[in-house]
Coordinates of C-alpha atoms in Angstrom, one line a residue:
X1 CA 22.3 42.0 -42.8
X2 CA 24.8 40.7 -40.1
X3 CA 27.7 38.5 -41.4
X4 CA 27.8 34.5 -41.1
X5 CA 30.9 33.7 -38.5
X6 CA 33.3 31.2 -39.4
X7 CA 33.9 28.4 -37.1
X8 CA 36.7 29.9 -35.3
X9 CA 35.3 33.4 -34.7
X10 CA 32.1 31.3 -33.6
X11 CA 34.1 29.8 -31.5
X12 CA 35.6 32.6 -29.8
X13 CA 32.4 34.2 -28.9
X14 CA 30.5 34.4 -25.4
X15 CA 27.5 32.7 -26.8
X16 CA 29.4 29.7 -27.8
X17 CA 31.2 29.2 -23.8
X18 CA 27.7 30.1 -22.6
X19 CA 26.1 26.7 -24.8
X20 CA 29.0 24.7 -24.0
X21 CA 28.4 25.4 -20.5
X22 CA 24.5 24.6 -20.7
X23 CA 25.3 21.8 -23.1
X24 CA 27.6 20.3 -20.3
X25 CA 30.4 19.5 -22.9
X26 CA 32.8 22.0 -21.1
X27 CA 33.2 23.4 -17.7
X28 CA 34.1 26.8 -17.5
X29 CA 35.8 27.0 -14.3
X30 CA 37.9 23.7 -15.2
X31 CA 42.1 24.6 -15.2
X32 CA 41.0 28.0 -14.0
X33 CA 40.0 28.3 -10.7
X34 CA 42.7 26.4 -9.0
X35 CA 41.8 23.3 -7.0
X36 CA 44.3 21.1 -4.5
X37 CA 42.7 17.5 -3.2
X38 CA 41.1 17.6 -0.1
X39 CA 43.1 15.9 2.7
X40 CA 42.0 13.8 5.2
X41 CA 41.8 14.8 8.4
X42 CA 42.7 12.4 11.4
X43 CA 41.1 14.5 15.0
X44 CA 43.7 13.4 17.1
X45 CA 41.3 12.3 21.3
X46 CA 41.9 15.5 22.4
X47 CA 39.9 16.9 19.5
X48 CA 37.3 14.7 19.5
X49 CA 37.0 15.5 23.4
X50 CA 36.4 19.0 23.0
X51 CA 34.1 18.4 20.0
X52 CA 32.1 16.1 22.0
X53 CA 32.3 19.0 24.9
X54 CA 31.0 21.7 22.3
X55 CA 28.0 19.6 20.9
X56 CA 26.9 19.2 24.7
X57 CA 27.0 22.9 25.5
X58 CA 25.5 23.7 22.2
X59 CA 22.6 21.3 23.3
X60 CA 22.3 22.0 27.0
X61 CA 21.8 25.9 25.7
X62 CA 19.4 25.5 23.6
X63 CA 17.6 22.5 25.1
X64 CA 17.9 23.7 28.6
X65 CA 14.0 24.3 29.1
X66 CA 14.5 25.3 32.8
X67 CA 16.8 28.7 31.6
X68 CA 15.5 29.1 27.8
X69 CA 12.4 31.5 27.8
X70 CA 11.9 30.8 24.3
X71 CA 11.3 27.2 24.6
X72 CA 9.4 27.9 27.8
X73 CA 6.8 30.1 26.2
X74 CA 6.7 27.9 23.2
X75 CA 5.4 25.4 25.0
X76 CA 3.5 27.2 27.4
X77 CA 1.6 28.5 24.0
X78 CA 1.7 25.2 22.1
X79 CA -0.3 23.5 25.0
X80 CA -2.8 26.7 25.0
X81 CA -3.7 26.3 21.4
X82 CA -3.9 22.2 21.5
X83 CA -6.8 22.7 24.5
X84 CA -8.4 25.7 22.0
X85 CA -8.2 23.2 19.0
X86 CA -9.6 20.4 20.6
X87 CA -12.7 22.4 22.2
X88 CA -13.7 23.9 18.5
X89 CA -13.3 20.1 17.0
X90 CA -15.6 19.2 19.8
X91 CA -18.2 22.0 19.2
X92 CA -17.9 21.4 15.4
X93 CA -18.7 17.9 16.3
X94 CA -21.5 18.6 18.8
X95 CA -22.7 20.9 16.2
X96 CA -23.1 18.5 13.0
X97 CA -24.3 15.6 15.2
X98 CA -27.2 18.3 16.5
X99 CA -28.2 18.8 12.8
X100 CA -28.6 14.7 12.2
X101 CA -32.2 13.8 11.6
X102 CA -33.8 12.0 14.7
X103 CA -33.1 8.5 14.8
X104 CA -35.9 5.9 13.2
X105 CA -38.0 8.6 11.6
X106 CA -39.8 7.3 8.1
X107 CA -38.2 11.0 6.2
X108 CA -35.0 10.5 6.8
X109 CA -32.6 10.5 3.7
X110 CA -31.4 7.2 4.2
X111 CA -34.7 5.2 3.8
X112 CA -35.6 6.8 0.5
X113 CA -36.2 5.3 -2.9
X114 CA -33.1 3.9 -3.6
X115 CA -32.9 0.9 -0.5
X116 CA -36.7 0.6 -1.4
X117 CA -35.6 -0.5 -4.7
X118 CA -33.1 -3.1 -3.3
X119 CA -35.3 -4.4 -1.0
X120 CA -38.6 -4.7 -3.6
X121 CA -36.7 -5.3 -6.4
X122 CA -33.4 -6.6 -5.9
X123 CA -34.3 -10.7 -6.3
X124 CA -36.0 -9.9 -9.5
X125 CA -33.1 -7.6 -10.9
X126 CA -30.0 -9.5 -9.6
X127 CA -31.2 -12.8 -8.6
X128 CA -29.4 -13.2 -5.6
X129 CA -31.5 -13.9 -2.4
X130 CA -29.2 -12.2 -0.4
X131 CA -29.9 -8.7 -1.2
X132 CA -26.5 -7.4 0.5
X133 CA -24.6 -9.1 -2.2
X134 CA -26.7 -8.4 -4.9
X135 CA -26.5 -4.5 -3.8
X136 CA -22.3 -5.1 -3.3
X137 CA -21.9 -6.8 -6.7
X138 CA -24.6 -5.8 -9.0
X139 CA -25.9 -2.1 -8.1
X140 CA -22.3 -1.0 -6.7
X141 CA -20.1 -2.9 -8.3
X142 CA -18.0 -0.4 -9.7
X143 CA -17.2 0.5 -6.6
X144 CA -16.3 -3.0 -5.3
X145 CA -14.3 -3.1 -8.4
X146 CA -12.0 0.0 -7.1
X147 CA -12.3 -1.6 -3.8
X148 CA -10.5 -4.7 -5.6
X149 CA -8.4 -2.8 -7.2
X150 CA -7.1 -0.9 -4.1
X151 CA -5.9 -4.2 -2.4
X152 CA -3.9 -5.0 -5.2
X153 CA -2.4 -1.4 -5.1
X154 CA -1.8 -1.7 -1.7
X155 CA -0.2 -5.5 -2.3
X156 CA 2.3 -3.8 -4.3
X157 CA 3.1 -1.6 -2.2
X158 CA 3.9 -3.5 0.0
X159 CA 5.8 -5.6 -2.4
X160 CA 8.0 -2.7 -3.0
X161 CA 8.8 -1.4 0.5
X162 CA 9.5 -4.6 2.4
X163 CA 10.9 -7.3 -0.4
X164 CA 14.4 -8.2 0.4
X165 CA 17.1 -8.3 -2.3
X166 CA 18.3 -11.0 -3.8
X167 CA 22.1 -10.1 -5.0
X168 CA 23.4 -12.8 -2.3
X169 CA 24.4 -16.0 -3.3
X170 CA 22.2 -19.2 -2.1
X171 CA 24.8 -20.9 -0.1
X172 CA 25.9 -18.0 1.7
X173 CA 24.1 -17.3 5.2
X174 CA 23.2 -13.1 4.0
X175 CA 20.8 -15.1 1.6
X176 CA 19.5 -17.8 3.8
X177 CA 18.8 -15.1 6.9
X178 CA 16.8 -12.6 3.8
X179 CA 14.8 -15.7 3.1
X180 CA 14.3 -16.6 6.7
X181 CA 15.2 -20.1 6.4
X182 CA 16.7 -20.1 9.4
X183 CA 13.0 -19.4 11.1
X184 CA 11.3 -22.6 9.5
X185 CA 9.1 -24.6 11.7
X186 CA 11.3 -27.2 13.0
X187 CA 9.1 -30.8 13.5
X188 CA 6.5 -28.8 15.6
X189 CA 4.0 -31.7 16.1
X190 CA 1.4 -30.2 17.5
X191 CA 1.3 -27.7 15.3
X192 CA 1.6 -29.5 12.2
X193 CA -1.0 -31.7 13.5
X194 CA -3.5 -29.2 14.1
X195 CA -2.7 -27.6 10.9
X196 CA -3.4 -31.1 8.8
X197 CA -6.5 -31.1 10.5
X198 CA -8.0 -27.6 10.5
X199 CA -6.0 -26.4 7.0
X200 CA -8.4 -28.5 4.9
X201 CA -11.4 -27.6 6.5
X202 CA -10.7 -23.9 6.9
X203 CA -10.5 -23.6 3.3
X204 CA -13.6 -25.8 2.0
X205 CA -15.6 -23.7 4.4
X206 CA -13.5 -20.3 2.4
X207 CA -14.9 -21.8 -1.1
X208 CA -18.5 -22.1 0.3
X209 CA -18.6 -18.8 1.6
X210 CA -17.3 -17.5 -1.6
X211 CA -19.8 -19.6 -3.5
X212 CA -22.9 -19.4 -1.2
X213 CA -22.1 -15.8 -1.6
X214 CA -25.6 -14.4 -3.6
X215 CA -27.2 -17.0 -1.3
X216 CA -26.9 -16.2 2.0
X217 CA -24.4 -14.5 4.5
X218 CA -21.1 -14.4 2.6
X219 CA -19.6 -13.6 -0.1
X220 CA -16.0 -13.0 -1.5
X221 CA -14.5 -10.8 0.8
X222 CA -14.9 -13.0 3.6
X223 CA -14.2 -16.4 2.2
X224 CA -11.0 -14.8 0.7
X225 CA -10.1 -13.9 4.1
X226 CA -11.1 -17.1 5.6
X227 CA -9.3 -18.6 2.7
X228 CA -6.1 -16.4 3.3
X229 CA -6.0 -17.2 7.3
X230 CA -5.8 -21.1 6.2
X231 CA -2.6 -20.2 4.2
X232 CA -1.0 -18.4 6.9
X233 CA -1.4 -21.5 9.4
X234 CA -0.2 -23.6 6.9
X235 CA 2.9 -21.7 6.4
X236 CA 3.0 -21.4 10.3
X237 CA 3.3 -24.9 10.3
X238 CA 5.0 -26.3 7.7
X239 CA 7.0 -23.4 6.1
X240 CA 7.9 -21.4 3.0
X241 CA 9.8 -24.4 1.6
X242 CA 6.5 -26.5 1.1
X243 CA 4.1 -23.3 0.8
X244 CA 6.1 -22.4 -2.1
X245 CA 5.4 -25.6 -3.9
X246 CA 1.9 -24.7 -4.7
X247 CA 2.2 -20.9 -4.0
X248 CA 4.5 -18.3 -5.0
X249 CA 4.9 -14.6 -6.2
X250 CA 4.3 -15.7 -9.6
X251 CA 1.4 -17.5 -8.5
X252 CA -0.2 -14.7 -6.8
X253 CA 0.2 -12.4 -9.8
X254 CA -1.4 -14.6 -12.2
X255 CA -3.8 -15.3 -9.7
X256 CA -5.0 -11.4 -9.0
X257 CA -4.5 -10.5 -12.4
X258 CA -6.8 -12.7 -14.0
X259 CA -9.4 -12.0 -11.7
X260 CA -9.4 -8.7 -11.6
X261 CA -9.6 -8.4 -15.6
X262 CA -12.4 -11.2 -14.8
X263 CA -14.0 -8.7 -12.9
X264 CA -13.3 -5.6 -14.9
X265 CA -14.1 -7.3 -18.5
X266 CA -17.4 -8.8 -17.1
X267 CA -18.5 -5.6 -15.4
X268 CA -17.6 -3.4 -18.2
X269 CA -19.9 -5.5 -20.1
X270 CA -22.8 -5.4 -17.3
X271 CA -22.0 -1.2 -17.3
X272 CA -22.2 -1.1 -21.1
X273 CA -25.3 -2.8 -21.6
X274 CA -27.7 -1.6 -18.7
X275 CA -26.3 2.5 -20.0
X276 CA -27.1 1.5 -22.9
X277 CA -30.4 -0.1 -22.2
X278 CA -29.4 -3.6 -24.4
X279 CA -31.0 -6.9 -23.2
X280 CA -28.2 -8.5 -21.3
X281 CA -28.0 -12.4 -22.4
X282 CA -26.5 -13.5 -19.3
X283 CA -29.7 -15.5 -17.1
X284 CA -30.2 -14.7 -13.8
X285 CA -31.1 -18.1 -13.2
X286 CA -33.5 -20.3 -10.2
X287 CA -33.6 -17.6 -7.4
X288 CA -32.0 -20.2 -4.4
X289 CA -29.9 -22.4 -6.8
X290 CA -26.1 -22.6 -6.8
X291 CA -25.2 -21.3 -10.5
X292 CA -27.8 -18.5 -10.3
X293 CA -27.5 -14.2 -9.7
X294 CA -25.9 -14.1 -13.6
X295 CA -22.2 -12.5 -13.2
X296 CA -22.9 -12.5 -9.2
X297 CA -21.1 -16.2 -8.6
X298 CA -18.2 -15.2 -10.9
X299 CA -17.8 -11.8 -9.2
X300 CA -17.5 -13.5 -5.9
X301 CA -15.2 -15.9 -6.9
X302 CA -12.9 -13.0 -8.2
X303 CA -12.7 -11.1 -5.3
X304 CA -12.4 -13.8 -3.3
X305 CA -8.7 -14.8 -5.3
X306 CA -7.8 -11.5 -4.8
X307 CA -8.5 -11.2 -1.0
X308 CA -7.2 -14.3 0.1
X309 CA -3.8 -14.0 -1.7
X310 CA -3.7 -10.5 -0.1
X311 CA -3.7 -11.4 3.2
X312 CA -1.6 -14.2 2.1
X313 CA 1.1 -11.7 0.7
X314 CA 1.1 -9.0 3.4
X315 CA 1.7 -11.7 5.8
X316 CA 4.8 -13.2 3.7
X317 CA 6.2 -9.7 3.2
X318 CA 6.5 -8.5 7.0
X319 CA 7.6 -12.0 7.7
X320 CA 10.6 -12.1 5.8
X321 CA 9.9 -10.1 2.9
X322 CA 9.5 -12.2 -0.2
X323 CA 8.1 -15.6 -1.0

């Protein structure tokens, strides 16, 4: 049985340097190895002159493509083998397009069971007369959900590469250039006018879209982009300074999150009961009728929040990068 070492023998051992130099708590090399501070060295022109000189024979040798045989055949043989890969892409092209099924024949995969069933059955099952949205939002609508939840991830994105910091003080012209004050609209008449006339109108027509959605052509992803392009005139025209009154980061935050745990709570609940086979209590409603289609309306709505402050929010962020 091997002897217990007292603290200073311990100490004294290889094993004990060795942790202390794993550990970090002491360097090994330190007062041993000596070490003088590193001086600063000032290249006087001349030096800089035949530095410059050096860099620019280094470059013209190896860069000289007239007298360098290996950069000649490497791009003699890169050029060969970008004409060979672009001939098999096209023959593997040709090739699966030759193997498609012929064009308005009755077999073919896509006219199968599953678009008879939204076509024969998909006003009785969803309610909505418009059978695109009632397939979008009722039949796919998980994947309309990671649709929704992919603009969001890309909004943050966003968010993170472009937004400006704000360490500069407000009265100091660093801050007021990052928050592109100085590019305001100044009194632009005509555009202000036009925007007080078309702004309002533009986004009416965005909230029928979004709420004639399960009726007819429309839906939420293009009244939430109708609805975004009347917020970027608006800011075209009057600015971030009044914009912000009634829109801002935070805004747009609460905004998508809310709607898209609208979307995900009310979905999950669609999802859990038609798995499960329970009777859902939520009425489809009047076929043709505005607050019909059951969670249709709602899901419209939702995605239409998200869209529109999307576009809203890319816009702001390559602008000037923040609200």
């Amino acid at each position: 049985m091997s002897r217990r070492l007292s603290d200073e023998e311990y100490q004294k051992t290889l094993s004990f340097r060795l942790r202390q130099w794993l550990d970090g708590t002491k360097d090994p090399f330190l007062d041993v190895v000596e070490m003088k501070p590193q001086e600063i060295v000032i290249e006087d022109k001349a030096g800089q002159e035949r530095r410059r000189k050096e860099r620019s024979q280094v470059y013209e040798q190896v860069y000289d493509l007239k007298n360098n045989r290996e950069m000649k055949w490497f791009q003699r043989i890169y050029r060969v083998l970008s004409v060979l890969f672009c001939i098999f892409l096209v023959v593997m092209l040709l090739f699966a397009v030759s193997g498609l099924p012929t064009f308005g024949d009755p077999a073919n995969p896509a006219n199968n069971e599953v678009s008879e069933r939204y076509i024969e059955k998909g006003l009785q099952e969803t309610g909505a007369v418009n059978i695109v949205t009632g397939m979008i939002l009722d039949y796919r609508a998980f994947d309309t959900l990671g649709e929704s939840h992919v603009l969001f991830i890309a909004t943050c994105t966003v968010l993170i590469l472009l937004r400006t910091d704000k360490k500069y003080g407000k009265d100091t012209i660093e801050y007021k250039e990052a928050n592109d004050r100085t590019h305001e609209p100044k009194n632009d008449v005509i555009l202000q006018t036009v925007a007080k006339i078309l702004v309002p109108p533009i986004i009416i027509f965005g909230i029928y879209v979004i709420l004639g959605g399960h009726l007819g052509p429309g839906g939420g992803f293009s009244g939430g982009a109708v609805i975004g392009a009347g917020l970027i005139l608006y800011v075209n025209a009057f600015g971030f300074a009044k914009t912000e009154r009634f829109f801002t980061a935070k805004t747009y935050k609460i905004m998508s999150f809310s709607a898209l745990a609208c979307y995900s709570l009310a979905k999950s609940y669609s999802f859990y009961t038609g798995a499960n086979h329970i009777e859902s209590v939520i009425p489809l409603g009047t076929p043709g009728a505005i607050l019909s289609s059951g969670l249709i309306l709602i899901l419209n709505i939702c995605v239409g929040i998200v869209v529109a402050g999307t576009m809203y929010t890319f816009y702001v962020m390559f602008r000037k990068g923040g609200y």
